[in-house]
Amino acid sequence: MWPNGSAPGSCFRPTNITLEERRLIASPWFAASFCLVGLASNLLALRVLAGARQGSSQARSSFLTFLCGLVLTDFMGLLSTGAVVVAQHAALFDWRAVDPRCRLCRFFGVIMVFFGLSPLLLGAAMASERYLGITRPFSRPAAASQRRAWATVALVWAAALALGLLPLLGVGRYTVQYPGSWCFLTLGPGLGDVAFGLLFALLGGLSVALSFVLNTISVATLCRVYHGREAAQQRPRDCEVEMMAQLTGIMVVASVCWAPLLVFITQTVLRSPPAMSPTGQLSRATEKQLLIYLRVATWNQILDPWVYILFRRAVIRRLYPRLSARPRSLSLQPQLTRRPTMA
């Protein structure tokens, strides 16, 4: 049996990989290029966001606050995890020798869970904000929307951090994963490992599902307003089409990138007989699958900023010129004859 709890060496499992195999799998140039592209993409998105916030409406300002939180999360996630991975790939250090008490491994596991779950939770929060803004525009005070958005972002970060700290409190474990260059939750049969794995996967899956449901309702509402009998007076503004296009793109990217990993974690921890042996060893096929799905999920941090950059009004107008020709006649003020449908 391998050590449990917070004992020295509790994050190490048998992987049976040679140094030559690690050299073939762990390319420092690929890891460094991947991180640099992601960091540059997020920095570009932050620069565009800074310009877009000037003179924006209350509803759009709230949405841009969520986007800023999302881009900052992706940027810090790439920076913190990339620094460790690139260093490990370049030096090919023995994790057991460098980190015998597993402090670095636990830190790496916490930030992996935090920066992995935060974008999914933020996507659900953004979908909820747009759902209320479109279907119930006067259910919340407009003056407090931006302040409330930042409070929601902070709450999402706190929730993701709280989940990431659970293994440090005894619920689940962080262990070094194949090929020995990163740490993540343990796909073992123990009660704590199963509970933590399911909690991570189900919370991420529910966030994606909630985003899908709320975004579908919001898009359907916009389409109904656009094509309804009062379309000439109630057509959505350009910014509302832009926000929903960006939010839909973020949801699609998150679903494609994260769904394989979340499903794989759920299937593995619930597998019977257990995927992990009593000595803590996974089959090579399972370890490779986990590595592939993790790399796919990491693409979310690179693609998110490009969704915002490419789905702006200037780009949408080039693809759909009618948006720049139609009147902007939607009123956001209460009227005696009809109730506004969006904010």
Short mmCIF file of C-alpha atoms in Angstrom, two decimals:
data_model
loop_
_atom_site.label_atom_id
_atom_site.label_comp_id
_atom_site.label_asym_id
_atom_site.label_seq_id
_atom_site.Cartn_x
_atom_site.Cartn_y
_atom_site.Cartn_z
CA MET A 1 0.00 0.00 0.00
CA TRP A 2 1.18 3.55 -0.70
CA PRO A 3 1.13 6.22 2.04
CA ASN A 4 -2.13 8.01 2.84
CA GLY A 5 -3.10 11.34 4.33
CA SER A 6 -0.51 14.03 4.89
CA ALA A 7 2.41 11.65 5.53
CA PRO A 8 5.67 12.27 3.65
CA GLY A 9 5.52 10.69 0.21
CA SER A 10 1.73 10.41 0.20
CA CYS A 11 1.50 12.06 -3.24
CA PHE A 12 3.65 9.49 -5.03
CA ARG A 13 2.24 6.52 -6.90
CA PRO A 14 4.10 3.91 -8.94
CA THR A 15 4.15 5.00 -12.59
CA ASN A 16 6.86 2.75 -14.04
CA ILE A 17 8.17 5.26 -16.56
CA THR A 18 11.78 5.61 -17.62
CA LEU A 19 13.71 8.85 -18.05
CA GLU A 20 13.89 8.25 -21.81
CA GLU A 21 10.10 7.91 -22.01
CA ARG A 22 9.70 11.15 -20.08
CA ARG A 23 11.98 12.92 -22.58
CA LEU A 24 9.82 11.72 -25.46
CA ILE A 25 6.56 12.81 -23.81
CA ALA A 26 7.60 15.97 -21.94
CA SER A 27 8.75 18.52 -24.51
CA PRO A 28 9.81 21.81 -22.87
CA TRP A 29 9.52 23.65 -26.21
CA PHE A 30 5.93 22.55 -26.74
CA ALA A 31 4.97 23.39 -23.15
CA ALA A 32 6.68 26.80 -23.31
CA SER A 33 5.11 27.65 -26.70
CA PHE A 34 1.69 26.56 -25.48
CA CYS A 35 1.96 28.78 -22.40
CA LEU A 36 3.31 31.78 -24.32
CA VAL A 37 0.51 31.62 -26.89
CA GLY A 38 -2.07 31.38 -24.11
CA LEU A 39 -0.57 34.23 -22.08
CA ALA A 40 -0.31 36.48 -25.15
CA SER A 41 -3.91 35.69 -26.14
CA ASN A 42 -5.23 36.59 -22.70
CA LEU A 43 -3.15 39.76 -22.52
CA LEU A 44 -4.57 40.82 -25.90
CA ALA A 45 -8.09 40.12 -24.67
CA LEU A 46 -7.48 42.18 -21.52
CA ARG A 47 -6.28 45.08 -23.65
CA VAL A 48 -9.39 44.91 -25.84
CA LEU A 49 -11.58 44.61 -22.74
CA ALA A 50 -10.01 47.74 -21.23
CA GLY A 51 -11.03 49.73 -24.30
CA ALA A 52 -14.52 48.23 -24.47
CA ARG A 53 -15.36 49.17 -20.87
CA GLN A 54 -15.18 52.89 -21.67
CA GLY A 55 -18.64 54.30 -22.27
CA SER A 56 -20.41 50.94 -22.03
CA SER A 57 -23.95 50.60 -20.73
CA GLN A 58 -24.77 49.21 -17.27
CA ALA A 59 -25.79 45.79 -18.63
CA ARG A 60 -22.75 45.57 -20.88
CA SER A 61 -20.44 46.84 -18.12
CA SER A 62 -21.63 44.01 -15.86
CA PHE A 63 -21.04 41.45 -18.60
CA LEU A 64 -17.57 42.85 -19.32
CA THR A 65 -16.76 42.53 -15.62
CA PHE A 66 -17.48 38.81 -15.80
CA LEU A 67 -15.39 38.56 -18.97
CA CYS A 68 -12.52 40.37 -17.26
CA GLY A 69 -12.71 37.90 -14.37
CA LEU A 70 -12.72 34.98 -16.82
CA VAL A 71 -9.71 36.25 -18.79
CA LEU A 72 -7.77 37.03 -15.60
CA THR A 73 -8.51 33.51 -14.34
CA ASP A 74 -7.28 31.94 -17.57
CA PHE A 75 -4.15 34.12 -17.60
CA MET A 76 -3.19 33.35 -13.99
CA GLY A 77 -3.98 29.67 -14.50
CA LEU A 78 -1.61 29.40 -17.47
CA LEU A 79 1.07 31.42 -15.68
CA SER A 80 1.04 29.45 -12.42
CA THR A 81 0.69 25.93 -13.83
CA GLY A 82 2.88 26.62 -16.87
CA ALA A 83 5.80 27.80 -14.74
CA VAL A 84 5.93 24.45 -12.91
CA VAL A 85 5.32 22.27 -15.97
CA VAL A 86 7.86 24.04 -18.20
CA ALA A 87 10.49 23.89 -15.45
CA GLN A 88 9.81 20.19 -14.91
CA HIS A 89 9.95 19.40 -18.63
CA ALA A 90 13.19 21.36 -19.04
CA ALA A 91 15.00 19.89 -16.02
CA LEU A 92 13.20 16.52 -15.87
CA PHE A 93 13.70 16.64 -12.11
CA ASP A 94 12.66 13.77 -9.90
CA TRP A 95 9.57 15.04 -8.09
CA ARG A 96 10.20 12.69 -5.17
CA ALA A 97 13.66 14.16 -4.63
CA VAL A 98 12.65 17.80 -5.09
CA ASP A 99 9.39 17.63 -3.13
CA PRO A 100 9.61 14.76 -0.61
CA ARG A 101 6.86 16.19 1.63
CA CYS A 102 4.52 16.80 -1.33
CA ARG A 103 4.03 20.50 -0.62
CA LEU A 104 4.60 21.55 -4.24
CA CYS A 105 2.37 18.72 -5.44
CA ARG A 106 -0.49 19.78 -3.18
CA PHE A 107 -0.09 23.40 -4.25
CA PHE A 108 -0.13 22.32 -7.89
CA GLY A 109 -3.22 20.19 -7.30
CA VAL A 110 -5.05 23.09 -5.64
CA ILE A 111 -4.36 25.49 -8.50
CA MET A 112 -5.28 22.83 -11.07
CA VAL A 113 -8.70 22.39 -9.48
CA PHE A 114 -9.13 26.12 -8.84
CA PHE A 115 -8.20 27.31 -12.33
CA GLY A 116 -10.03 24.39 -13.91
CA LEU A 117 -13.34 24.87 -12.11
CA SER A 118 -13.40 28.68 -11.98
CA PRO A 119 -14.00 29.22 -15.74
CA LEU A 120 -16.88 26.73 -15.71
CA LEU A 121 -18.49 28.42 -12.70
CA LEU A 122 -17.92 31.86 -14.23
CA GLY A 123 -19.56 30.67 -17.45
CA ALA A 124 -22.63 29.63 -15.45
CA ALA A 125 -22.64 32.97 -13.61
CA MET A 126 -22.42 34.88 -16.91
CA ALA A 127 -25.27 32.82 -18.35
CA SER A 128 -27.39 33.59 -15.27
CA GLU A 129 -26.61 37.31 -15.55
CA ARG A 130 -27.64 37.45 -19.21
CA TYR A 131 -30.73 35.34 -18.55
CA LEU A 132 -31.92 37.84 -15.92
CA GLY A 133 -30.90 40.80 -18.08
CA ILE A 134 -32.93 39.54 -21.05
CA THR A 135 -35.97 37.94 -19.42
CA ARG A 136 -36.25 40.00 -16.19
CA PRO A 137 -34.52 43.32 -16.86
CA PHE A 138 -35.98 45.14 -13.84
CA SER A 139 -35.56 42.40 -11.24
CA ARG A 140 -32.26 43.93 -10.03
CA PRO A 141 -31.00 47.51 -9.55
CA ALA A 142 -28.96 48.61 -12.56
CA ALA A 143 -26.74 50.92 -10.51
CA ALA A 144 -25.36 48.00 -8.51
CA SER A 145 -24.86 45.64 -11.45
CA GLN A 146 -21.09 46.15 -11.86
CA ARG A 147 -20.42 45.96 -8.12
CA ARG A 148 -22.55 42.86 -7.91
CA ALA A 149 -20.70 41.32 -10.85
CA TRP A 150 -17.33 41.72 -9.10
CA ALA A 151 -18.84 40.27 -5.92
CA THR A 152 -20.08 37.28 -7.91
CA VAL A 153 -16.65 36.76 -9.48
CA ALA A 154 -15.07 36.83 -6.00
CA LEU A 155 -17.67 34.34 -4.75
CA VAL A 156 -16.90 31.99 -7.66
CA TRP A 157 -13.19 32.19 -6.91
CA ALA A 158 -13.85 31.48 -3.23
CA ALA A 159 -16.03 28.46 -4.04
CA ALA A 160 -13.45 27.01 -6.44
CA LEU A 161 -10.66 27.57 -3.91
CA ALA A 162 -12.69 25.93 -1.14
CA LEU A 163 -13.18 22.85 -3.30
CA GLY A 164 -9.49 22.77 -4.19
CA LEU A 165 -8.53 22.82 -0.50
CA LEU A 166 -10.64 19.78 0.40
CA PRO A 167 -7.80 17.24 -0.13
CA LEU A 168 -5.71 19.22 2.35
CA LEU A 169 -8.51 18.58 4.86
CA GLY A 170 -8.62 14.85 4.16
CA VAL A 171 -11.24 14.60 1.41
CA GLY A 172 -9.42 13.12 -1.56
CA ARG A 173 -5.71 13.29 -2.41
CA TYR A 174 -3.45 15.04 -4.87
CA THR A 175 -0.88 12.77 -6.49
CA VAL A 176 1.84 13.08 -9.12
CA GLN A 177 0.42 12.02 -12.47
CA TYR A 178 1.92 10.40 -15.55
CA PRO A 179 4.50 11.25 -16.88
CA GLY A 180 5.57 12.77 -13.54
CA SER A 181 5.26 16.46 -14.47
CA TRP A 182 1.95 17.48 -12.86
CA CYS A 183 -0.34 16.75 -9.91
CA PHE A 184 -4.09 16.26 -9.87
CA LEU A 185 -6.84 14.51 -7.95
CA THR A 186 -6.47 10.77 -7.41
CA LEU A 187 -8.68 8.39 -9.42
CA GLY A 188 -8.64 5.79 -6.66
CA PRO A 189 -11.34 3.59 -5.08
CA GLY A 190 -11.07 5.15 -1.62
CA LEU A 191 -14.15 6.90 -0.27
CA GLY A 192 -12.43 10.29 -0.12
CA ASP A 193 -10.98 9.95 -3.62
CA VAL A 194 -14.33 8.92 -5.08
CA ALA A 195 -16.20 11.70 -3.26
CA PHE A 196 -13.74 14.39 -4.34
CA GLY A 197 -13.57 13.15 -7.93
CA LEU A 198 -17.37 13.05 -8.23
CA LEU A 199 -17.73 16.46 -6.59
CA PHE A 200 -15.29 18.02 -9.04
CA ALA A 201 -16.82 16.31 -12.09
CA LEU A 202 -20.46 16.91 -11.10
CA LEU A 203 -19.91 20.56 -10.19
CA GLY A 204 -18.16 21.16 -13.48
CA GLY A 205 -20.81 19.24 -15.42
CA LEU A 206 -23.69 21.04 -13.70
CA SER A 207 -22.07 24.40 -14.50
CA VAL A 208 -21.88 23.50 -18.20
CA ALA A 209 -25.46 22.15 -18.18
CA LEU A 210 -26.80 25.27 -16.44
CA SER A 211 -25.00 27.48 -18.96
CA PHE A 212 -26.55 25.49 -21.82
CA VAL A 213 -30.10 25.75 -20.45
CA LEU A 214 -29.95 29.47 -19.60
CA ASN A 215 -28.18 30.43 -22.83
CA THR A 216 -30.74 28.48 -24.86
CA ILE A 217 -33.58 30.37 -23.17
CA SER A 218 -31.81 33.71 -23.65
CA VAL A 219 -31.13 33.08 -27.35
CA ALA A 220 -34.72 31.90 -27.87
CA THR A 221 -35.99 35.09 -26.21
CA LEU A 222 -33.82 37.26 -28.44
CA CYS A 223 -34.99 35.40 -31.54
CA ARG A 224 -38.63 35.74 -30.49
CA VAL A 225 -38.21 39.49 -29.99
CA TYR A 226 -36.33 39.85 -33.28
CA HIS A 227 -38.91 37.97 -35.34
CA GLY A 228 -42.06 38.86 -33.39
CA ARG A 229 -44.93 41.07 -34.46
CA GLU A 230 -43.35 44.09 -32.76
CA ALA A 231 -39.90 43.39 -34.18
CA ALA A 232 -39.63 46.88 -35.70
CA GLN A 233 -39.90 48.43 -32.22
CA GLN A 234 -38.23 45.73 -30.11
CA ARG A 235 -35.28 44.41 -32.11
CA PRO A 236 -32.29 43.59 -29.93
CA ARG A 237 -29.45 46.07 -29.83
CA ASP A 238 -26.08 45.19 -31.32
CA CYS A 239 -24.52 44.79 -27.85
CA GLU A 240 -27.11 42.17 -26.85
CA VAL A 241 -26.41 40.10 -29.95
CA GLU A 242 -22.69 40.53 -29.32
CA MET A 243 -22.92 39.44 -25.68
CA MET A 244 -24.98 36.35 -26.49
CA ALA A 245 -22.64 35.40 -29.35
CA GLN A 246 -19.65 35.65 -27.02
CA LEU A 247 -21.39 33.78 -24.22
CA THR A 248 -22.53 31.01 -26.56
CA GLY A 249 -18.98 30.68 -27.90
CA ILE A 250 -17.56 30.47 -24.37
CA MET A 251 -20.11 27.77 -23.50
CA VAL A 252 -19.32 25.71 -26.61
CA VAL A 253 -15.56 25.94 -26.00
CA ALA A 254 -15.93 24.95 -22.34
CA SER A 255 -18.20 22.02 -23.22
CA VAL A 256 -15.90 20.65 -25.93
CA CYS A 257 -12.74 21.09 -23.85
CA TRP A 258 -13.97 19.91 -20.45
CA ALA A 259 -16.68 17.33 -21.13
CA PRO A 260 -14.22 14.49 -22.02
CA LEU A 261 -12.21 14.98 -18.79
CA LEU A 262 -15.27 15.31 -16.56
CA VAL A 263 -16.88 12.19 -18.03
CA PHE A 264 -13.60 10.27 -17.80
CA ILE A 265 -13.15 11.17 -14.11
CA THR A 266 -16.70 10.05 -13.30
CA GLN A 267 -16.36 6.77 -15.17
CA THR A 268 -12.94 5.98 -13.68
CA VAL A 269 -13.75 6.58 -10.00
CA LEU A 270 -16.99 4.58 -10.32
CA ARG A 271 -15.45 1.72 -12.29
CA SER A 272 -15.87 -1.80 -10.94
CA PRO A 273 -13.44 -3.42 -10.45
CA PRO A 274 -11.47 -0.27 -9.49
CA ALA A 275 -9.18 1.23 -12.12
CA MET A 276 -6.46 1.74 -9.50
CA SER A 277 -4.68 -1.20 -7.89
CA PRO A 278 -4.15 -1.43 -4.10
CA THR A 279 -0.59 -0.20 -4.65
CA GLY A 280 -1.89 3.00 -6.28
CA GLN A 281 -1.03 2.08 -9.86
CA LEU A 282 -3.21 2.84 -12.89
CA SER A 283 -2.93 1.06 -16.20
CA ARG A 284 -0.78 2.84 -18.78
CA ALA A 285 -3.84 3.27 -21.03
CA THR A 286 -5.77 5.02 -18.24
CA GLU A 287 -2.82 7.29 -17.43
CA LYS A 288 -2.42 8.28 -21.09
CA GLN A 289 -6.15 8.97 -21.42
CA LEU A 290 -6.05 11.24 -18.38
CA LEU A 291 -3.08 13.14 -19.82
CA ILE A 292 -4.78 13.58 -23.21
CA TYR A 293 -8.07 14.78 -21.69
CA LEU A 294 -6.21 17.18 -19.42
CA ARG A 295 -4.37 18.69 -22.38
CA VAL A 296 -7.66 19.09 -24.24
CA ALA A 297 -9.18 20.85 -21.21
CA THR A 298 -6.19 23.21 -21.04
CA TRP A 299 -7.07 24.53 -24.52
CA ASN A 300 -10.03 26.24 -22.89
CA GLN A 301 -7.67 28.81 -21.38
CA ILE A 302 -6.29 29.68 -24.82
CA LEU A 303 -9.58 29.69 -26.75
CA ASP A 304 -11.63 31.75 -24.25
CA PRO A 305 -9.93 35.08 -25.04
CA TRP A 306 -10.24 34.48 -28.78
CA VAL A 307 -13.98 33.94 -28.42
CA TYR A 308 -14.23 37.46 -27.04
CA ILE A 309 -11.77 38.95 -29.55
CA LEU A 310 -13.43 37.41 -32.62
CA PHE A 311 -17.08 37.70 -31.54
CA ARG A 312 -17.07 41.49 -31.16
CA ARG A 313 -19.53 43.76 -32.95
CA ALA A 314 -16.94 44.90 -35.48
CA VAL A 315 -16.35 41.29 -36.57
CA ILE A 316 -20.03 40.30 -36.38
CA ARG A 317 -21.00 43.25 -38.58
CA ARG A 318 -18.56 42.12 -41.25
CA LEU A 319 -20.09 38.64 -41.22
CA TYR A 320 -23.68 39.88 -40.86
CA PRO A 321 -23.97 43.39 -42.41
CA ARG A 322 -27.68 43.69 -41.57
CA LEU A 323 -26.73 44.35 -37.93
CA SER A 324 -25.14 47.68 -38.89
CA ALA A 325 -28.08 48.74 -41.07
CA ARG A 326 -31.06 48.10 -38.77
CA PRO A 327 -32.39 50.71 -36.32
CA ARG A 328 -31.42 50.64 -32.67
CA SER A 329 -34.90 51.30 -31.35
CA LEU A 330 -35.12 49.04 -28.33
CA SER A 331 -36.03 51.04 -25.24
CA LEU A 332 -34.96 49.96 -21.80
CA GLN A 333 -37.37 52.28 -19.95
CA PRO A 334 -40.73 51.06 -18.62
CA GLN A 335 -43.65 51.87 -20.89
CA LEU A 336 -47.40 51.85 -20.28
CA THR A 337 -48.18 49.80 -23.35
CA ARG A 338 -45.64 47.00 -23.00
CA ARG A 339 -43.01 45.62 -20.65
CA PRO A 340 -39.41 45.69 -21.91
CA THR A 341 -37.92 42.30 -22.52
CA MET A 342 -34.21 42.80 -21.99
CA ALA A 343 -31.53 44.87 -20.33
#
